[in-house]
Amino acid sequence: MLRTSASTSSGVTSGKAQLTGGVGGNKGAFQTYKRHSYEKVTAASGGYSLQNIDARGGRCARSHGRATRERGSVSAASLVGANVSRLRNTNCRRAAASRCCRTQRKRDKWRAYSNGEANEPNKGEEEFSQEDLDTLSTRIARLQEDEMVLPLILLDALLPRQRLQLTITKDDPSHLTMVQAALKSSRTFAMLGVDPRTQTPLRHGTEVEITQFEELPDGALEIEVVGRRRLSLLGEPVAIEAGYTIGMVELCRGVPEKLDEEAQMRVLELSLSLEPEVEEWQRLVREGGHERQPDQLTSLYRDLGPLPPAEDCDDRALWVAALINPVPALGVAYEIRPAVLTAQSTTTRLEVALAAIKSSINHLNGTAPLF
C-alpha cells in the first residue's frame, strides 16, 4: 500500500509516501489516496472544460507487468539489443529510400540536361552541403542521447521541479532493489502516473533524480526525488530478472513547434496571459488561508523557482501546473498533471494550464466552487 502524508525536511515542504506490501513491483498492487480531485479535459466549443472526476475518492493502480510476466523475464541487455536492432532496421529502410530518391534526382537532372533544359549536372554543386551533413549528425546524436532504458515505477504524475519523499520498506524488495541499483548508477528512474479514467499507466511521465537518501535501521530506504524532464514510454515495460520493471523511454526536449505566424502569436498570447493569473491565484491562496502547512507557498516557490519567461511556453505551462497541483496538495484546483504531461502540443498544454488556474481562481474567490 502507498500512504501519502505531508512532510517538511530542511525547510522544504514536500510530499512523503511509503511503499509497503507486495512480493515485487510486478506482483503487488498499491493505492494512492488523494485529497484533491482529478481532472478530465474535454474539447468543447473550441476550448476546454474541466470536469470533477473524484473530489474525495482515491485510485488504485495495479502493476502493469502481468502481460510481460506471462511472456517471461527479459534482461536489460536483450531489451537494449532489441531496440537497437529495431532502430538499425528502420535506418536501413530510410537509407535505401534515400538512395532511391537521390538516384531518381540524378536521372531527372541528366534528362533535363539532354533536353537542353538545364546545365550539366554536378558542376559547381554538391548533392549534400556541409550544413546538411552537420544537421544530420546533430539529429543522430540527439536521438542517441534522448532514447535510453530506465527503471520504471508506477506511482504518481510528478512534474519537473516537484519534490517527493518516498519510504521503501523491505516488504517491497522489487522497488528496494531498483532504488539501490539507481543509487549505484545515474540515480535516475522514470515515474509514471495512472489515468484516473481508465486506471491504466500513462504513456508520458517524468525522469526523476534521487537527491537525498537515508538507510533506516530496519533496512528500509528513505529517499527524496525531484522531477527533471518529461519523457514518453516507447513500447511496453519489461520485467527483468532483478525483480523490477524497465522500459525504453524518450526524453522530451521541448523543441519549438513549427507554426505559422498567426499560431505563434496565439501561443505567445496564451503564455503571457498566465502571469497575471498566477499573481491573482497566489494572493487568494495567501489571503484566504488555504495553505495547509506553514509557509507552504514559500517552500513551493523555493522548489519551483521563478516563473519561466513567456518565450519558454512549454516550461511555463508545466510550472503553472506544478504550482496549482503541488505535493502535498492544496486542494484548491483540479488535478491536471496527467493532462499537461500527455498534451500533444504546446498550445494544448498552455490551454489546459490556463483553464485550470482560472477555474481555481473562481473557486478561491467564491464565484464557482469546484467541490
GROMACS .gro file of C-alpha atoms in nm:
model
  371
    1MET     CA    1   0.000   0.000   0.000
    2LEU     CA    2   0.114   0.354  -0.068
    3ARG     CA    3   0.041   0.604   0.206
    4THR     CA    4   0.092   0.974   0.147
    5SER     CA    5   0.145   1.238   0.409
    6ALA     CA    6   0.289   1.587   0.436
    7SER     CA    7   0.648   1.626   0.545
    8THR     CA    8   0.889   1.914   0.590
    9SER     CA    9   1.261   1.846   0.553
   10SER     CA   10   1.534   2.110   0.573
   11GLY     CA   11   1.276   2.382   0.542
   12VAL     CA   12   1.137   2.241   0.216
   13THR     CA   13   0.779   2.122   0.211
   14SER     CA   14   0.728   1.809   0.006
   15GLY     CA   15   0.512   1.503  -0.023
   16LYS     CA   16   0.604   1.184   0.160
   17ALA     CA   17   0.491   0.837   0.067
   18GLN     CA   18   0.556   0.486   0.191
   19LEU     CA   19   0.576   0.179  -0.029
   20THR     CA   20   0.479  -0.140   0.151
   21GLY     CA   21   0.339  -0.481   0.070
   22GLY     CA   22   0.359  -0.695  -0.238
   23VAL     CA   23   0.615  -0.956  -0.332
   24GLY     CA   24   0.751  -0.749  -0.618
   25GLY     CA   25   0.691  -0.447  -0.835
   26ASN     CA   26   0.501  -0.663  -1.085
   27LYS     CA   27   0.317  -0.888  -0.838
   28GLY     CA   28   0.180  -0.643  -0.588
   29ALA     CA   29  -0.066  -0.360  -0.602
   30PHE     CA   30  -0.066  -0.029  -0.431
   31GLN     CA   31  -0.309   0.251  -0.375
   32THR     CA   32  -0.261   0.621  -0.354
   33TYR     CA   33  -0.520   0.837  -0.183
   34LYS     CA   34  -0.558   1.199  -0.281
   35ARG     CA   35  -0.737   1.478  -0.105
   36HIS     CA   36  -0.774   1.670  -0.424
   37SER     CA   37  -0.975   1.583  -0.732
   38TYR     CA   38  -0.883   1.452  -1.070
   39GLU     CA   39  -0.944   1.638  -1.385
   40LYS     CA   40  -1.064   1.547  -1.727
   41VAL     CA   41  -1.006   1.777  -2.021
   42THR     CA   42  -1.261   1.752  -2.299
   43ALA     CA   43  -1.285   1.951  -2.617
   44ALA     CA   44  -1.592   2.171  -2.606
   45SER     CA   45  -1.683   2.467  -2.825
   46GLY     CA   46  -1.327   2.505  -2.943
   47GLY     CA   47  -1.191   2.520  -2.588
   48TYR     CA   48  -1.152   2.301  -2.284
   49SER     CA   49  -1.385   2.226  -1.997
   50LEU     CA   50  -1.278   2.083  -1.662
   51GLN     CA   51  -1.488   1.816  -1.500
   52ASN     CA   52  -1.451   1.693  -1.147
   53ILE     CA   53  -1.389   1.320  -1.162
   54ASP     CA   54  -1.348   1.237  -0.793
   55ALA     CA   55  -1.339   1.509  -0.528
   56ARG     CA   56  -1.260   1.294  -0.225
   57GLY     CA   57  -1.203   0.944  -0.352
   58GLY     CA   58  -0.886   0.763  -0.436
   59ARG     CA   59  -0.747   0.547  -0.704
   60CYS     CA   60  -0.598   0.203  -0.713
   61ALA     CA   61  -0.317   0.146  -0.959
   62ARG     CA   62  -0.220  -0.214  -1.021
   63SER     CA   63   0.118  -0.302  -1.157
   64HIS     CA   64   0.131  -0.337  -1.532
   65GLY     CA   65   0.378  -0.624  -1.555
   66ARG     CA   66   0.129  -0.916  -1.572
   67ALA     CA   67   0.136  -0.944  -1.951
   68THR     CA   68   0.512  -0.911  -1.950
   69ARG     CA   69   0.546  -1.180  -1.683
   70GLU     CA   70   0.343  -1.422  -1.896
   71ARG     CA   71   0.592  -1.374  -2.177
   72GLY     CA   72   0.882  -1.438  -1.940
   73SER     CA   73   1.151  -1.216  -1.797
   74VAL     CA   74   1.384  -1.035  -2.032
   75SER     CA   75   1.723  -0.894  -1.943
   76ALA     CA   76   1.807  -0.527  -1.981
   77ALA     CA   77   2.074  -0.616  -2.237
   78SER     CA   78   1.825  -0.800  -2.456
   79LEU     CA   79   1.580  -0.509  -2.437
   80VAL     CA   80   1.850  -0.266  -2.547
   81GLY     CA   81   1.960  -0.507  -2.820
   82ALA     CA   82   1.606  -0.541  -2.950
   83ASN     CA   83   1.558  -0.165  -2.963
   84VAL     CA   84   1.897  -0.111  -3.129
   85SER     CA   85   1.807  -0.377  -3.387
   86ARG     CA   86   1.474  -0.202  -3.446
   87LEU     CA   87   1.644   0.133  -3.495
   88ARG     CA   88   1.903  -0.022  -3.730
   89ASN     CA   89   1.633  -0.184  -3.944
   90THR     CA   90   1.445   0.146  -3.959
   91ASN     CA   91   1.762   0.334  -4.051
   92CYS     CA   92   1.842   0.078  -4.324
   93ARG     CA   93   1.499   0.124  -4.479
   94ARG     CA   94   1.535   0.501  -4.462
   95ALA     CA   95   1.882   0.485  -4.618
   96ALA     CA   96   1.756   0.265  -4.902
   97ALA     CA   97   1.469   0.504  -4.969
   98SER     CA   98   1.708   0.797  -4.960
   99ARG     CA   99   1.939   0.629  -5.215
  100CYS     CA  100   1.645   0.567  -5.446
  101CYS     CA  101   1.544   0.933  -5.420
  102ARG     CA  102   1.900   1.051  -5.495
  103THR     CA  103   1.921   0.817  -5.795
  104GLN     CA  104   1.590   0.945  -5.930
  105ARG     CA  105   1.702   1.307  -5.884
  106LYS     CA  106   2.021   1.238  -6.079
  107ARG     CA  107   1.822   1.077  -6.362
  108ASP     CA  108   1.591   1.378  -6.374
  109LYS     CA  109   1.888   1.616  -6.390
  110TRP     CA  110   2.055   1.425  -6.679
  111ARG     CA  111   1.723   1.403  -6.865
  112ALA     CA  112   1.678   1.780  -6.833
  113TYR     CA  113   2.041   1.833  -6.947
  114SER     CA  114   1.997   1.608  -7.253
  115ASN     CA  115   1.685   1.805  -7.349
  116GLY     CA  116   1.871   2.132  -7.316
  117GLU     CA  117   1.658   2.244  -7.026
  118ALA     CA  118   1.939   2.262  -6.765
  119ASN     CA  119   2.314   2.282  -6.722
  120GLU     CA  120   2.529   1.973  -6.691
  121PRO     CA  121   2.466   1.811  -6.351
  122ASN     CA  122   2.717   1.809  -6.063
  123LYS     CA  123   2.916   2.104  -6.194
  124GLY     CA  124   2.968   2.358  -5.920
  125GLU     CA  125   2.719   2.190  -5.689
  126GLU     CA  126   2.719   1.905  -5.434
  127GLU     CA  127   2.449   1.650  -5.367
  128PHE     CA  128   2.455   1.748  -4.996
  129SER     CA  129   2.602   2.061  -4.845
  130GLN     CA  130   2.823   2.052  -4.536
  131GLU     CA  131   2.544   2.223  -4.344
  132ASP     CA  132   2.308   1.937  -4.435
  133LEU     CA  133   2.561   1.680  -4.313
  134ASP     CA  134   2.618   1.870  -3.988
  135THR     CA  135   2.243   1.890  -3.925
  136LEU     CA  136   2.206   1.516  -3.989
  137SER     CA  137   2.491   1.436  -3.749
  138THR     CA  138   2.335   1.655  -3.480
  139ARG     CA  139   1.999   1.485  -3.517
  140ILE     CA  140   2.153   1.138  -3.494
  141ALA     CA  141   2.349   1.235  -3.182
  142ARG     CA  142   2.038   1.386  -3.021
  143LEU     CA  143   1.837   1.071  -3.096
  144GLN     CA  144   2.104   0.859  -2.928
  145GLU     CA  145   2.105   1.087  -2.623
  146ASP     CA  146   1.726   1.110  -2.586
  147GLU     CA  147   1.642   0.738  -2.607
  148MET     CA  148   1.750   0.529  -2.312
  149VAL     CA  149   1.647   0.243  -2.085
  150LEU     CA  150   1.534   0.346  -1.736
  151PRO     CA  151   1.381   0.163  -1.439
  152LEU     CA  152   1.008   0.235  -1.412
  153ILE     CA  153   0.788   0.300  -1.112
  154LEU     CA  154   0.412   0.338  -1.136
  155LEU     CA  155   0.320   0.590  -0.870
  156ASP     CA  156   0.219   0.947  -0.947
  157ALA     CA  157   0.224   1.202  -1.228
  158LEU     CA  158   0.509   1.409  -1.085
  159LEU     CA  159   0.608   1.719  -1.283
  160PRO     CA  160   0.952   1.871  -1.346
  161ARG     CA  161   1.082   2.059  -1.037
  162GLN     CA  162   0.838   1.890  -0.799
  163ARG     CA  163   0.977   1.701  -0.499
  164LEU     CA  164   0.850   1.383  -0.338
  165GLN     CA  165   0.974   1.180  -0.041
  166LEU     CA  166   0.940   0.802  -0.052
  167THR     CA  167   0.998   0.532   0.206
  168ILE     CA  168   1.069   0.190   0.053
  169THR     CA  169   1.041  -0.096   0.301
  170LYS     CA  170   1.188  -0.446   0.298
  171ASP     CA  171   0.839  -0.578   0.226
  172ASP     CA  172   0.877  -0.436  -0.125
  173PRO     CA  173   1.203  -0.597  -0.245
  174SER     CA  174   1.150  -0.508  -0.612
  175HIS     CA  175   1.141  -0.131  -0.558
  176LEU     CA  176   1.413  -0.159  -0.294
  177THR     CA  177   1.639  -0.337  -0.544
  178MET     CA  178   1.554  -0.082  -0.813
  179VAL     CA  179   1.644   0.214  -0.592
  180GLN     CA  180   1.966   0.051  -0.477
  181ALA     CA  181   2.063  -0.009  -0.840
  182ALA     CA  182   1.978   0.352  -0.930
  183LEU     CA  183   2.194   0.483  -0.643
  184LYS     CA  184   2.491   0.292  -0.786
  185SER     CA  185   2.446   0.439  -1.135
  186SER     CA  186   2.280   0.759  -1.256
  187ARG     CA  187   2.039   0.799  -0.960
  188THR     CA  188   1.754   0.842  -1.207
  189PHE     CA  189   1.444   0.645  -1.296
  190ALA     CA  190   1.114   0.707  -1.474
  191MET     CA  191   0.798   0.781  -1.277
  192LEU     CA  192   0.465   0.723  -1.448
  193GLY     CA  193   0.120   0.815  -1.325
  194VAL     CA  194  -0.217   0.648  -1.376
  195ASP     CA  195  -0.501   0.770  -1.595
  196PRO     CA  196  -0.783   0.837  -1.345
  197ARG     CA  197  -1.047   0.747  -1.603
  198THR     CA  198  -0.912   0.414  -1.730
  199GLN     CA  199  -0.683   0.320  -1.438
  200THR     CA  200  -0.408   0.235  -1.689
  201PRO     CA  201  -0.047   0.360  -1.684
  202LEU     CA  202   0.015   0.688  -1.862
  203ARG     CA  203   0.248   0.677  -2.163
  204HIS     CA  204   0.407   1.005  -2.053
  205GLY     CA  205   0.584   1.070  -1.727
  206THR     CA  206   0.890   1.234  -1.576
  207GLU     CA  207   1.253   1.145  -1.530
  208VAL     CA  208   1.322   1.183  -1.157
  209GLU     CA  209   1.655   1.206  -0.977
  210ILE     CA  210   1.731   1.085  -0.625
  211THR     CA  211   1.871   1.390  -0.447
  212GLN     CA  212   1.879   1.254  -0.089
  213PHE     CA  213   1.864   0.910   0.068
  214GLU     CA  214   1.897   0.750   0.410
  215GLU     CA  215   1.918   0.386   0.515
  216LEU     CA  216   1.695   0.313   0.815
  217PRO     CA  217   1.782   0.063   1.092
  218ASP     CA  218   1.512  -0.180   0.974
  219GLY     CA  219   1.665  -0.197   0.624
  220ALA     CA  220   1.421   0.044   0.462
  221LEU     CA  221   1.527   0.339   0.247
  222GLU     CA  222   1.407   0.696   0.269
  223ILE     CA  223   1.469   0.892  -0.050
  224GLU     CA  224   1.381   1.232  -0.189
  225VAL     CA  225   1.332   1.263  -0.563
  226VAL     CA  226   1.291   1.570  -0.782
  227GLY     CA  227   1.135   1.578  -1.127
  228ARG     CA  228   1.376   1.665  -1.408
  229ARG     CA  229   1.247   1.615  -1.763
  230ARG     CA  230   0.932   1.495  -1.933
  231LEU     CA  231   0.954   1.162  -2.110
  232SER     CA  232   0.741   0.925  -2.314
  233LEU     CA  233   0.738   0.546  -2.288
  234LEU     CA  234   0.839   0.361  -2.607
  235GLY     CA  235   0.698   0.012  -2.641
  236GLU     CA  236   0.594  -0.199  -2.343
  237PRO     CA  237   0.760  -0.225  -1.999
  238VAL     CA  238   0.971  -0.534  -1.939
  239ALA     CA  239   1.023  -0.729  -1.614
  240ILE     CA  240   1.389  -0.821  -1.565
  241GLU     CA  241   1.550  -1.092  -1.354
  242ALA     CA  242   1.641  -0.843  -1.081
  243GLY     CA  243   1.271  -0.822  -0.999
  244TYR     CA  244   1.175  -0.474  -1.115
  245THR     CA  245   1.049  -0.322  -1.440
  246ILE     CA  246   1.240  -0.128  -1.703
  247GLY     CA  247   1.141   0.041  -2.026
  248MET     CA  248   1.276   0.226  -2.326
  249VAL     CA  249   1.191   0.595  -2.292
  250GLU     CA  250   1.240   0.908  -2.498
  251LEU     CA  251   1.321   1.230  -2.318
  252CYS     CA  252   1.125   1.537  -2.431
  253ARG     CA  253   1.348   1.835  -2.502
  254GLY     CA  254   1.068   2.082  -2.564
  255VAL     CA  255   1.175   2.153  -2.922
  256PRO     CA  256   0.979   2.454  -3.056
  257GLU     CA  257   0.693   2.364  -3.288
  258LYS     CA  258   0.693   2.478  -3.648
  259LEU     CA  259   0.399   2.717  -3.651
  260ASP     CA  260   0.288   2.989  -3.884
  261GLU     CA  261   0.296   3.349  -3.766
  262GLU     CA  262  -0.067   3.353  -3.652
  263ALA     CA  263  -0.026   3.034  -3.449
  264GLN     CA  264   0.295   3.166  -3.292
  265MET     CA  265   0.113   3.479  -3.180
  266ARG     CA  266  -0.164   3.266  -3.031
  267VAL     CA  267   0.087   3.059  -2.830
  268LEU     CA  268   0.267   3.369  -2.705
  269GLU     CA  269  -0.062   3.533  -2.602
  270LEU     CA  270  -0.157   3.223  -2.401
  271SER     CA  271   0.182   3.219  -2.234
  272LEU     CA  272   0.169   3.591  -2.146
  273SER     CA  273  -0.185   3.559  -2.006
  274LEU     CA  274  -0.065   3.315  -1.739
  275GLU     CA  275   0.140   3.571  -1.543
  276PRO     CA  276  -0.145   3.791  -1.409
  277GLU     CA  277  -0.345   3.476  -1.328
  278VAL     CA  278  -0.054   3.342  -1.122
  279GLU     CA  279  -0.031   3.666  -0.924
  280GLU     CA  280  -0.405   3.666  -0.853
  281TRP     CA  281  -0.404   3.296  -0.758
  282GLN     CA  282  -0.115   3.344  -0.516
  283ARG     CA  283  -0.287   3.640  -0.349
  284LEU     CA  284  -0.611   3.449  -0.298
  285VAL     CA  285  -0.433   3.146  -0.154
  286ARG     CA  286  -0.240   3.354   0.099
  287GLU     CA  287  -0.524   3.586   0.200
  288GLY     CA  288  -0.777   3.303   0.218
  289GLY     CA  289  -0.561   3.092   0.447
  290HIS     CA  290  -0.556   2.794   0.211
  291GLU     CA  291  -0.202   2.686   0.292
  292ARG     CA  292  -0.216   2.350   0.467
  293GLN     CA  293   0.129   2.389   0.621
  294PRO     CA  294   0.312   2.697   0.749
  295ASP     CA  295   0.476   2.889   0.464
  296GLN     CA  296   0.371   2.624   0.213
  297LEU     CA  297   0.374   2.868  -0.079
  298THR     CA  298   0.718   2.997   0.021
  299SER     CA  299   0.857   2.643   0.022
  300LEU     CA  300   0.680   2.571  -0.304
  301TYR     CA  301   0.840   2.870  -0.476
  302ARG     CA  302   1.177   2.763  -0.337
  303ASP     CA  303   1.139   2.431  -0.520
  304LEU     CA  304   0.989   2.565  -0.843
  305GLY     CA  305   1.195   2.881  -0.877
  306PRO     CA  306   1.064   3.191  -1.058
  307LEU     CA  307   0.803   3.179  -1.333
  308PRO     CA  308   0.982   3.090  -1.660
  309PRO     CA  309   0.985   3.361  -1.930
  310ALA     CA  310   0.691   3.379  -2.170
  311GLU     CA  311   0.910   3.259  -2.459
  312ASP     CA  312   0.961   2.924  -2.282
  313CYS     CA  313   0.596   2.833  -2.336
  314ASP     CA  314   0.618   2.461  -2.257
  315ASP     CA  315   0.820   2.521  -1.942
  316ARG     CA  316   0.582   2.794  -1.825
  317ALA     CA  317   0.276   2.569  -1.867
  318LEU     CA  318   0.442   2.289  -1.667
  319TRP     CA  319   0.546   2.540  -1.398
  320VAL     CA  320   0.188   2.666  -1.356
  321ALA     CA  321   0.056   2.309  -1.334
  322ALA     CA  322   0.314   2.230  -1.064
  323LEU     CA  323   0.215   2.545  -0.876
  324ILE     CA  324  -0.159   2.476  -0.853
  325ASN     CA  325  -0.111   2.098  -0.810
  326PRO     CA  326   0.171   2.087  -0.553
  327VAL     CA  327   0.288   1.789  -0.346
  328PRO     CA  328   0.126   1.775  -0.092
  329ALA     CA  329  -0.191   1.916  -0.248
  330LEU     CA  330  -0.356   2.244  -0.154
  331GLY     CA  331  -0.698   2.114  -0.257
  332VAL     CA  332  -0.795   2.429  -0.448
  333ALA     CA  333  -0.767   2.308  -0.809
  334TYR     CA  334  -0.847   2.014  -1.030
  335GLU     CA  335  -0.568   1.762  -1.088
  336ILE     CA  336  -0.416   1.850  -1.426
  337ARG     CA  337  -0.069   1.695  -1.405
  338PRO     CA  338  -0.161   1.394  -1.624
  339ALA     CA  339  -0.322   1.629  -1.877
  340VAL     CA  340  -0.021   1.859  -1.917
  341LEU     CA  341   0.217   1.563  -1.942
  342THR     CA  342   0.016   1.392  -2.216
  343ALA     CA  343  -0.074   1.707  -2.412
  344GLN     CA  344   0.037   1.665  -2.774
  345SER     CA  345   0.126   2.029  -2.838
  346THR     CA  346   0.245   2.341  -2.660
  347THR     CA  347  -0.082   2.514  -2.742
  348THR     CA  348  -0.286   2.241  -2.575
  349ARG     CA  349  -0.057   2.237  -2.272
  350LEU     CA  350  -0.096   2.614  -2.228
  351GLU     CA  351  -0.474   2.596  -2.270
  352VAL     CA  352  -0.500   2.324  -2.005
  353ALA     CA  353  -0.289   2.523  -1.758
  354LEU     CA  354  -0.477   2.848  -1.825
  355ALA     CA  355  -0.822   2.687  -1.790
  356ALA     CA  356  -0.718   2.514  -1.467
  357ILE     CA  357  -0.576   2.821  -1.293
  358LYS     CA  358  -0.880   3.029  -1.395
  359SER     CA  359  -1.117   2.769  -1.251
  360SER     CA  360  -0.907   2.758  -0.933
  361ILE     CA  361  -0.930   3.138  -0.900
  362ASN     CA  362  -1.307   3.121  -0.939
  363HIS     CA  363  -1.313   2.857  -0.668
  364LEU     CA  364  -1.096   3.065  -0.435
  365ASN     CA  365  -1.298   3.386  -0.475
  366GLY     CA  366  -1.628   3.201  -0.440
  367THR     CA  367  -1.752   3.267  -0.793
  368ALA     CA  368  -1.770   2.899  -0.894
  369PRO     CA  369  -1.672   2.649  -0.619
  370LEU     CA  370  -1.517   2.332  -0.755
  371PHE     CA  371  -1.605   2.094  -0.476
   0.00000   0.00000   0.00000
